[in-house]
Short mmCIF file of C-alpha atoms in Angstrom, two decimals:
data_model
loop_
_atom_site.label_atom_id
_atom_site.label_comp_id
_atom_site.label_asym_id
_atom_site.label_seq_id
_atom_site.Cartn_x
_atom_site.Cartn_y
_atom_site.Cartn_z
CA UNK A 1 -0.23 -67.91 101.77
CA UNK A 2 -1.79 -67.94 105.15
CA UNK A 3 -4.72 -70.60 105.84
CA UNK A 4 -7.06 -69.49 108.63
CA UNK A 5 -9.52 -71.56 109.63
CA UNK A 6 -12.91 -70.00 108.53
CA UNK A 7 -15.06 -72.32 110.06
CA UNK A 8 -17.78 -69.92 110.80
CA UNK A 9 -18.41 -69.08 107.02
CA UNK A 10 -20.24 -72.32 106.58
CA UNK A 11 -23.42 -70.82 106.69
CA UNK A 12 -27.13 -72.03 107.14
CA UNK A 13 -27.73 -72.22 103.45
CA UNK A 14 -31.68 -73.38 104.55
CA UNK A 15 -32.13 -69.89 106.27
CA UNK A 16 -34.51 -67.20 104.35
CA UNK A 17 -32.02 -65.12 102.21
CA UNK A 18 -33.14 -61.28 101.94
CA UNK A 19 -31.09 -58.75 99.60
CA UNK A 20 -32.68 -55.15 99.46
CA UNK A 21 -31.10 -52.68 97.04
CA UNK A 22 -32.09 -48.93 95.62
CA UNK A 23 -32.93 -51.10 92.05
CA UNK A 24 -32.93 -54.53 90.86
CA UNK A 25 -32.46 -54.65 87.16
CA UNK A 26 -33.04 -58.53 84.82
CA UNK A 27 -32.13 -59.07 81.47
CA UNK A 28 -33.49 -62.04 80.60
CA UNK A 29 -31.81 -62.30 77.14
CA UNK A 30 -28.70 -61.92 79.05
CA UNK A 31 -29.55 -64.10 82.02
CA UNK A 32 -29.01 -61.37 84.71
CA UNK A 33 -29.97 -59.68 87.34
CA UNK A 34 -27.94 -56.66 89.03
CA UNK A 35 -28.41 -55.59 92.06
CA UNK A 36 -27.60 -52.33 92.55
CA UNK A 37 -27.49 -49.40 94.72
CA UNK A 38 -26.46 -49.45 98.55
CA UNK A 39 -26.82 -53.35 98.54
CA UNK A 40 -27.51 -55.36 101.28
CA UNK A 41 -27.94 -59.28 101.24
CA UNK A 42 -28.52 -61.53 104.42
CA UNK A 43 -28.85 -65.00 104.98
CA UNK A 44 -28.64 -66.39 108.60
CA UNK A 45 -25.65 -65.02 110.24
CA UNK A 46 -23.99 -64.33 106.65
CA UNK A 47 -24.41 -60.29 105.30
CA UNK A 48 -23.04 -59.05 101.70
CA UNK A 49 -22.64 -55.24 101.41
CA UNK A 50 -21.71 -53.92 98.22
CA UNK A 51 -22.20 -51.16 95.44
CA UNK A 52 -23.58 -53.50 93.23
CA UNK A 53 -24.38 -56.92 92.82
CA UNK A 54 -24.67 -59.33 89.53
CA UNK A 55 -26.15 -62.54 89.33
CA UNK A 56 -25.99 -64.58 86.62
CA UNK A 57 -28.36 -67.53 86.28
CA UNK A 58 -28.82 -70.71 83.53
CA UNK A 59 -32.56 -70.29 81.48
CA UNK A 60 -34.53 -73.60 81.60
CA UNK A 61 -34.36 -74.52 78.00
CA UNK A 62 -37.58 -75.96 78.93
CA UNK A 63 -39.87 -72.89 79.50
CA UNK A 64 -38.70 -69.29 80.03
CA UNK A 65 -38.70 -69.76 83.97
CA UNK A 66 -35.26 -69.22 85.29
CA UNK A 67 -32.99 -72.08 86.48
CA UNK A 68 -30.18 -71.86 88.96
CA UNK A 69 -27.51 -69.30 89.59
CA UNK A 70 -23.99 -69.61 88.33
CA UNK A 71 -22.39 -66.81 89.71
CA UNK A 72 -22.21 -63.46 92.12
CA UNK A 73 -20.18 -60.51 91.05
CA UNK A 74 -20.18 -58.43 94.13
CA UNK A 75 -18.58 -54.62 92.99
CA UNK A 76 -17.39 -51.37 95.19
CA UNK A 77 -16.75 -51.63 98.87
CA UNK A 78 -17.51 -55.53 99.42
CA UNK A 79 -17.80 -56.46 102.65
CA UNK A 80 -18.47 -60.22 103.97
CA UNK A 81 -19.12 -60.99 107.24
CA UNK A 82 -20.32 -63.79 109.70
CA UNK A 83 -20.65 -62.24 112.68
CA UNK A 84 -17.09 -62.94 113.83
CA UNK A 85 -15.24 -62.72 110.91
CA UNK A 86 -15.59 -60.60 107.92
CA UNK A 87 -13.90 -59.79 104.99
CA UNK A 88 -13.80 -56.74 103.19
CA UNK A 89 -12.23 -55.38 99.45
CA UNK A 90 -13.06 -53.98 96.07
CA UNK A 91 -14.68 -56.72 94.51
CA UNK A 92 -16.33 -60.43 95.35
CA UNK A 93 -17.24 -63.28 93.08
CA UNK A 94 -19.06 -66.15 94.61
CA UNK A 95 -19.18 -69.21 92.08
CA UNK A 96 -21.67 -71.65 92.64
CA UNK A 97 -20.42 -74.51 91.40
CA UNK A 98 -17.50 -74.92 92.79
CA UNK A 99 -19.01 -73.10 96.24
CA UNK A 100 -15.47 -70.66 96.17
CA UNK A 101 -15.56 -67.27 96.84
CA UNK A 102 -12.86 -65.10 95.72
CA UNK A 103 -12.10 -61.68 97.03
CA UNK A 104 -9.94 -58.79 95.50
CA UNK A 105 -8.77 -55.12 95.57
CA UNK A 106 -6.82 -54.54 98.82
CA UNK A 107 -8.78 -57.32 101.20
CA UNK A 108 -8.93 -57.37 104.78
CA UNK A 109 -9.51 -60.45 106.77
CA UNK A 110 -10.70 -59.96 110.31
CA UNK A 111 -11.44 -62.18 112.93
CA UNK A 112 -11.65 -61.37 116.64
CA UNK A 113 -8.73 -58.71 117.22
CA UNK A 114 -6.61 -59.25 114.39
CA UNK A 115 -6.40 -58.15 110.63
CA UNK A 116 -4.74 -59.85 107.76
CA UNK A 117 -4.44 -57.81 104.62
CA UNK A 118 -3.62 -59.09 101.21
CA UNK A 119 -4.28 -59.18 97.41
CA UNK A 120 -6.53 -61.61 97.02
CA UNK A 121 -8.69 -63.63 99.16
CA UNK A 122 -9.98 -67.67 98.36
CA UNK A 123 -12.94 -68.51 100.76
CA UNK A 124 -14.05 -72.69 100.33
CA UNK A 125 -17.54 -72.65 101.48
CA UNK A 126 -17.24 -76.28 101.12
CA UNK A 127 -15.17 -76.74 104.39
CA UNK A 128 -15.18 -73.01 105.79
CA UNK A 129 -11.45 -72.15 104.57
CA UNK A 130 -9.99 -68.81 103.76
CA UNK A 131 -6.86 -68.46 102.37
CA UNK A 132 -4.94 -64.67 101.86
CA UNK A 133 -3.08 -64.42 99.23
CA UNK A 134 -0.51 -61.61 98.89
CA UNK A 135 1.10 -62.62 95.45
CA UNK A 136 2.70 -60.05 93.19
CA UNK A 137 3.53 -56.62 95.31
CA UNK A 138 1.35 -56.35 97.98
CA UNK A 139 3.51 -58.03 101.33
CA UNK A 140 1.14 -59.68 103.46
CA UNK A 141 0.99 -57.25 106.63
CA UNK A 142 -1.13 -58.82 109.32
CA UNK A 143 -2.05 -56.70 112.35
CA UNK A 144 -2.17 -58.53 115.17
CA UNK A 145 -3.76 -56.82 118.59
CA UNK A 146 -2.12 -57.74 121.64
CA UNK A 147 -4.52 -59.83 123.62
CA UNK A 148 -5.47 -57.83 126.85
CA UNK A 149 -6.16 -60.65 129.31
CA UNK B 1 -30.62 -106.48 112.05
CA UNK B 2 -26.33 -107.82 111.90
CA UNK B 3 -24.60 -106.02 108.87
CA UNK B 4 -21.77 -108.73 108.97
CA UNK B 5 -18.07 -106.95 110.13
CA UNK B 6 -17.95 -103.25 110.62
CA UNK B 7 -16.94 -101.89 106.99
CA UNK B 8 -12.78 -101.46 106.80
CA UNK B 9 -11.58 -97.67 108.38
CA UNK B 10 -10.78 -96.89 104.55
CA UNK B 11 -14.22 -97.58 103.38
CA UNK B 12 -15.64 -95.72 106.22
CA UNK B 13 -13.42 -92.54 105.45
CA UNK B 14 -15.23 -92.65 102.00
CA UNK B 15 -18.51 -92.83 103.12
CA UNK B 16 -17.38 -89.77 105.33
CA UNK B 17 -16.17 -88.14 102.21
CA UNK B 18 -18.97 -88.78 99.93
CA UNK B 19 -21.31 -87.62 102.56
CA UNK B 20 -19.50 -84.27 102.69
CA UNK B 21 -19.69 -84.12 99.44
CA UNK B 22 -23.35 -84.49 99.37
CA UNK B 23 -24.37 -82.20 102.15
CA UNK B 24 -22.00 -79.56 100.33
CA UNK B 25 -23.70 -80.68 96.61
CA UNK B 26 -27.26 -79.86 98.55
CA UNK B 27 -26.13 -76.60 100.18
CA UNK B 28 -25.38 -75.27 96.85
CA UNK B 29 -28.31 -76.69 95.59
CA UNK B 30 -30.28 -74.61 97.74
CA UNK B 31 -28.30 -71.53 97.25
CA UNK B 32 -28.80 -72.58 92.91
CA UNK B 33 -32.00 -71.76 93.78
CA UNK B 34 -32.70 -68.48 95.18
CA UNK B 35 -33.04 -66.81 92.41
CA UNK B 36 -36.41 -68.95 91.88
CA UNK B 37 -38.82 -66.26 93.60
CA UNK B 38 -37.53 -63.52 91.94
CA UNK B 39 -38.05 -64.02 88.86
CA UNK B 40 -41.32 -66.03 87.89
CA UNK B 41 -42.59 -62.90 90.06
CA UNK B 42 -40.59 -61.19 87.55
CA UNK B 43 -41.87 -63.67 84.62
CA UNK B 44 -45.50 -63.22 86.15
CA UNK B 45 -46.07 -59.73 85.31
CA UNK B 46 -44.68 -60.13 82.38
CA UNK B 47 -46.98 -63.00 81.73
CA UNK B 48 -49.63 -60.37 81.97
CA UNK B 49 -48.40 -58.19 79.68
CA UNK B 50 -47.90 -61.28 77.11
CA UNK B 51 -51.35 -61.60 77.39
CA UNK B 52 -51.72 -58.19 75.76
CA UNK B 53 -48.76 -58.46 73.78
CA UNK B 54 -51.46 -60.45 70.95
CA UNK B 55 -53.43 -57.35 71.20
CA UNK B 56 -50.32 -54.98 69.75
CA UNK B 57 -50.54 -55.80 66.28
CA UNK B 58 -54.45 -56.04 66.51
CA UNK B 59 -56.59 -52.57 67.87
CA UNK B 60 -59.57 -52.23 69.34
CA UNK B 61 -61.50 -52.91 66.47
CA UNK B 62 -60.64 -56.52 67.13
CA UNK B 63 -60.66 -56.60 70.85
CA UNK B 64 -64.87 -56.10 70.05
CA UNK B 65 -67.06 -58.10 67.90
CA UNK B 66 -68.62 -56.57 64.78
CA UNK B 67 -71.94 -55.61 66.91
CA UNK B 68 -69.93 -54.83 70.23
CA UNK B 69 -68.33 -52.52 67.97
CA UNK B 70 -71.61 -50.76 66.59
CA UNK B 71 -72.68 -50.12 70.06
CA UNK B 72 -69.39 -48.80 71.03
CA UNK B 73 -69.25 -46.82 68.21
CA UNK B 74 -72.88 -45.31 68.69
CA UNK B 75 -71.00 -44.05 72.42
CA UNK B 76 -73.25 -46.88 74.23
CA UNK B 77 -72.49 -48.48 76.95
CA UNK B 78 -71.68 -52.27 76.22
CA UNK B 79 -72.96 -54.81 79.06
CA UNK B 80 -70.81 -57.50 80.73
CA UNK B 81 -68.63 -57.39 77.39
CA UNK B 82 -66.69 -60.36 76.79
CA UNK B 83 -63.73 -61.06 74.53
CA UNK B 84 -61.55 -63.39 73.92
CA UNK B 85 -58.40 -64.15 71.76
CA UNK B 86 -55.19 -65.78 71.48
CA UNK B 87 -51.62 -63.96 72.65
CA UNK B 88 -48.70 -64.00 70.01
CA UNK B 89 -47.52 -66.79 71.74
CA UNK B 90 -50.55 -68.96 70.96
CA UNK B 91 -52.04 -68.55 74.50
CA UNK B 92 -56.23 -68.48 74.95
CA UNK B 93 -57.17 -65.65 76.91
CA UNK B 94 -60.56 -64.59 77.76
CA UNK B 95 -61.66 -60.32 79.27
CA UNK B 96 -64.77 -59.73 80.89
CA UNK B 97 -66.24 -56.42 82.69
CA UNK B 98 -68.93 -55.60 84.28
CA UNK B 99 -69.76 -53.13 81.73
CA UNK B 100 -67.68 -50.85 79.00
CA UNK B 101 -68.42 -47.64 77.92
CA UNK B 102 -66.84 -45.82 75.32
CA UNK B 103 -66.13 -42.03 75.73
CA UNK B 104 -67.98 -41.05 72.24
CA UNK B 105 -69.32 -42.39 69.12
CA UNK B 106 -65.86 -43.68 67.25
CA UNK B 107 -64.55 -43.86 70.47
CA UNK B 108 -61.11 -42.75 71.95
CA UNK B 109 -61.29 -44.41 74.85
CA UNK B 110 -63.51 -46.87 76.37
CA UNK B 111 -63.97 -47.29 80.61
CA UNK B 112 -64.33 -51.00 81.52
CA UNK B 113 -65.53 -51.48 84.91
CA UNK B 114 -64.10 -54.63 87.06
CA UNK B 115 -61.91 -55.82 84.20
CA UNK B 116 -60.53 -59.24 84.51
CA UNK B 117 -58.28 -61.19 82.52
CA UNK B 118 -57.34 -64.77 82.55
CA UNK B 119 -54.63 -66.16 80.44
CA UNK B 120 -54.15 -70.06 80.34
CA UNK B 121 -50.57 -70.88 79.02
CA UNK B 122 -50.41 -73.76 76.89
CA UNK B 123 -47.91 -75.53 79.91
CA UNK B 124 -51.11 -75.83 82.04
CA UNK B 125 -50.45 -72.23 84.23
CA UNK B 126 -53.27 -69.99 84.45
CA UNK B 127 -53.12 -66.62 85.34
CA UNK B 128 -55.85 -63.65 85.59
CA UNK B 129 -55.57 -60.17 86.47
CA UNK B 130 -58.06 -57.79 88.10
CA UNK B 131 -58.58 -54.62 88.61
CA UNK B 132 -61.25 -51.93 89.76
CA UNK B 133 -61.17 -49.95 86.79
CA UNK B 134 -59.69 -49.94 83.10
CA UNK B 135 -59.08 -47.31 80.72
CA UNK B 136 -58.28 -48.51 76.89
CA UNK B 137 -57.00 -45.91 74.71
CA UNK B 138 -56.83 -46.22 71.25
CA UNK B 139 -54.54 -44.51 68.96
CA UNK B 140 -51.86 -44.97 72.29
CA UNK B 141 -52.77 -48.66 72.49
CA UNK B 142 -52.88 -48.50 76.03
CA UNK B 143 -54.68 -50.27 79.38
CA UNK B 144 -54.38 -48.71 82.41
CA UNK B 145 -55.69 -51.28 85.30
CA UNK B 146 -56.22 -48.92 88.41
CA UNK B 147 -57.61 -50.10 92.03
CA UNK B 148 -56.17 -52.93 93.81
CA UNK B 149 -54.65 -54.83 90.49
CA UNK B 150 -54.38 -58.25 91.46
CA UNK B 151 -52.37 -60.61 89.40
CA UNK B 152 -52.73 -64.26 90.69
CA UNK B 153 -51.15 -67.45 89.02
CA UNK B 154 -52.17 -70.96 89.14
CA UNK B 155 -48.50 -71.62 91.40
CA UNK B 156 -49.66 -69.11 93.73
CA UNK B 157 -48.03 -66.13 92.93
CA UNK B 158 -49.30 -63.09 93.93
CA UNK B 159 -48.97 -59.69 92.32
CA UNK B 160 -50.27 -56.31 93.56
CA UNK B 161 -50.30 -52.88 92.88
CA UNK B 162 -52.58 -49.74 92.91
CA UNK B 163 -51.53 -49.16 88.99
CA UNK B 164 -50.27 -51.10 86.03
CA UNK B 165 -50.08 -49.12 82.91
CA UNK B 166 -49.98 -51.69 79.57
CA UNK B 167 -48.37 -50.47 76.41
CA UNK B 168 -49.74 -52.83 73.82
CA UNK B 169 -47.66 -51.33 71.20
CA UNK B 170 -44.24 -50.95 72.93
CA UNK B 171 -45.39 -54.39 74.57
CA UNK B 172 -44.48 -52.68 77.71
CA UNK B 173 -45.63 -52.83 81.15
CA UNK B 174 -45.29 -50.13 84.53
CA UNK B 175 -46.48 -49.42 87.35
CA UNK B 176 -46.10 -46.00 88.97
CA UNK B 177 -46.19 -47.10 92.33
CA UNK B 178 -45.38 -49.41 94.85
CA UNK B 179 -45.62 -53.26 93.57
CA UNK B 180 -45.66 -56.41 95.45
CA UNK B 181 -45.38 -59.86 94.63
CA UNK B 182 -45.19 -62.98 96.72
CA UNK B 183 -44.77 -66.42 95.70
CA UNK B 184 -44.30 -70.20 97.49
CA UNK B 185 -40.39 -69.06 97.68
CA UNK B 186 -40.76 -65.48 98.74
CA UNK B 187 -41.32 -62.09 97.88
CA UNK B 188 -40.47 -59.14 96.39
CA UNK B 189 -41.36 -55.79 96.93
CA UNK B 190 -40.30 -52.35 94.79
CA UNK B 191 -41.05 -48.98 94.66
CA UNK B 192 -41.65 -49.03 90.71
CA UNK B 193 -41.72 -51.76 88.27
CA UNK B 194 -41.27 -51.61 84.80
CA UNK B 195 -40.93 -53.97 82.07
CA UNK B 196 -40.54 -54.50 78.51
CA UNK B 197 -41.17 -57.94 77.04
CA UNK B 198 -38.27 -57.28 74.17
CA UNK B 199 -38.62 -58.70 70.69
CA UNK B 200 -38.43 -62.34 71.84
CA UNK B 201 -40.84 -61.86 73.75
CA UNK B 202 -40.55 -63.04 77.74
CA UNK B 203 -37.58 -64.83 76.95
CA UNK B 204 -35.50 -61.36 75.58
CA UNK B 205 -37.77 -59.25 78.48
CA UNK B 206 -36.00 -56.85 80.33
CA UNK B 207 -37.32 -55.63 83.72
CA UNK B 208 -36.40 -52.99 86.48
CA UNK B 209 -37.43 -52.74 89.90
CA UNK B 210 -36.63 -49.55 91.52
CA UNK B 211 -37.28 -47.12 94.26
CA UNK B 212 -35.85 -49.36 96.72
CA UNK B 213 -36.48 -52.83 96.54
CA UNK B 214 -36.65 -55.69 98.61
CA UNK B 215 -36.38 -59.75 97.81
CA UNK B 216 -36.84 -62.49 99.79
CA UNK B 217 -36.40 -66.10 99.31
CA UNK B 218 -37.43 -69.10 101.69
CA UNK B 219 -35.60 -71.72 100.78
CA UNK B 220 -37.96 -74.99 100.52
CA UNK B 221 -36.71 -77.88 103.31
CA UNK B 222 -36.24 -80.23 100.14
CA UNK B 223 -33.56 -77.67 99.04
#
């Protein structure tokens, strides 16, 4: 397990948040919305690219307005980045709740020069933590560019 | 003003924590509630075609009163017409034009010029739709609203589009074209929009947005 401090993905949650897509799709019986289609979604200095994106959301018992989100299922090249450091694999899932963010399907942690590759990746939006996780086969390889100066 | 002796390191480190936990409680908070804009815009239109939806069982026969009907039916044009009913879901809404004329005696379809609707939801909401022109056919059950639709609700969403085609019967809504909606948290823009309000009505609807679409939320400070 290799903690890196992910400071910079503690984003400005008050920023305006934009997602464009080829289609947006909401089943309201089902209480979601997919995003999908060459998806983009910015907020601040924060960008989500993937395939598709599904949000699932709680229904105000109260009228049939829509309440909050639960959860993000990101699908098909996801790629997360901050400006410095991004992360990149085959699948996201952002839950609210507990403000985590876990990565899968060969992920690739960058920040300045170097790489880490692994299985899995654990993001705590809480306090800006990422943490690789390379269980079962995968080793985990971590490229590391030579500084030049 | 003296608060007595500086509160003990441990109960500081608390107060630390418990703020962290707050700030972190209130970012999510505002994240929880992105999704806001999207889909009373989403909810809106639909709202408008709930408005309609009391019209599928009923026809035209009932959208006109007995001597509306008479002069529709003789192929004469009816002035300022004015009708008003109650959707499924026990809403009052009233439709006005400037004028409607049938295409024939019996007719198939019947031209309303500046149609407006206004729809007041039993929570207090109200909201109308407007368009240029109207076309009601019969036997398909159908409104097309064409010319600068406007769909405008009491919260201050905003709905436009240069079609909307209403499908009493399938209780579905679309528009060919471009749609866009903005709302105090945002906007949303789409190449097509299509809905259908589902057996439940809005609470079963199921919507698409296509040909490229484009949301955006402003979080509100109070997040």
């Amino acid at each position: 397990q290799t903690e890196s401090p992910f400071g910079g993905f503690k984003h400005d949650s008050s920023a305006p948040i934009e997602i464009t897509s080829d289609s947006l799709e909401v089943q309201q019986a089902n209480n979601l919305a997919i995003f999908a289609g060459s998806v983009i979604a910015g907020q601040g200095t924060l960008r989500l690219t993937a395939d598709r994106v599904a949000v699932s959301y709680t229904q105000d018992k109260a009228d049939s307005e829509t309440g909050a989100i639960q959860n993000m299922r990101a699908d098909g090249n996801v790629f997360l980045s901050n400006g410095a450091e991004t992360a990149q694999g085959n699948w996201a899932e952002y839950d609210v709740a507990s403000g985590m963010v876990r990565m899968g399907g060969s992920v690739v942690l960058t920040q300045g020069g170097n790489a880490i590759s692994g299985e899995s990746l654990v993001i705590d939006l809480n306090v800006g933590t990422g943490k690789i996780e390379g269980q079962g086969s995968g080793r985990v390889k971590s490229v590391f560019t030579p500084s030049k100066n | 003003m003296a608060e007595g002796a500086p509160p003990p390191r441990d109960e500081r480190r608390a107060a630390r924590a418990l703020d962290r936990r707050q700030r972190s409680v209130r970012r999510h908070s505002v994240i929880v509630r992105w999704m806001k804009v999207l889909l009373p815009l989403a909810a809106l239109v639909l709202v408008g075609l709930i408005f309609l939806q009391g019209r599928d069982r009923g026809s035209v026969q009932d959208l006109f009163t007995a001597e509306e009907l008479a002069r529709l039916g003789a192929g004469l044009r009816l002035e300022q017409p004015r009708f008003a009913g109650v959707t499924e879901g026990g809403d009052p809404y009233v439709v006005t034009a400037d004028w409607a004329l049938p295409d024939k005696a019996m007719p198939e379809e019947i031209e309303l010029e500046n149609p407006k609707g206004e729809l007041n939801l039993r929570d207090g909401r109200q909201v109308t739709a407007t368009a240029l022109t109207g076309m009601m056919r019969r036997t398909a059950r159908t409104l097309t609203l064409t010319g600068d639709v406007l769909i405008l609700s009491s919260e201050g969403h905003r709905i436009e589009a240069d079609e909307l085609l209403i499908d009493f019967g399938n209780r579905r809504a679309s528009t060919p074209g471009p749609v866009h909606g903005t709302g105090p948290e945002g906007s949303i823009d789409a190449g097509r929009f299509h809905a259908e309000a589902g057996e439940g009505g809005l609470s079963q609807a199921h919507i698409w947005f296509e040909n490229r679409v484009r949301v955006l939320f402003i979080p509100s400070q109070d997040g």
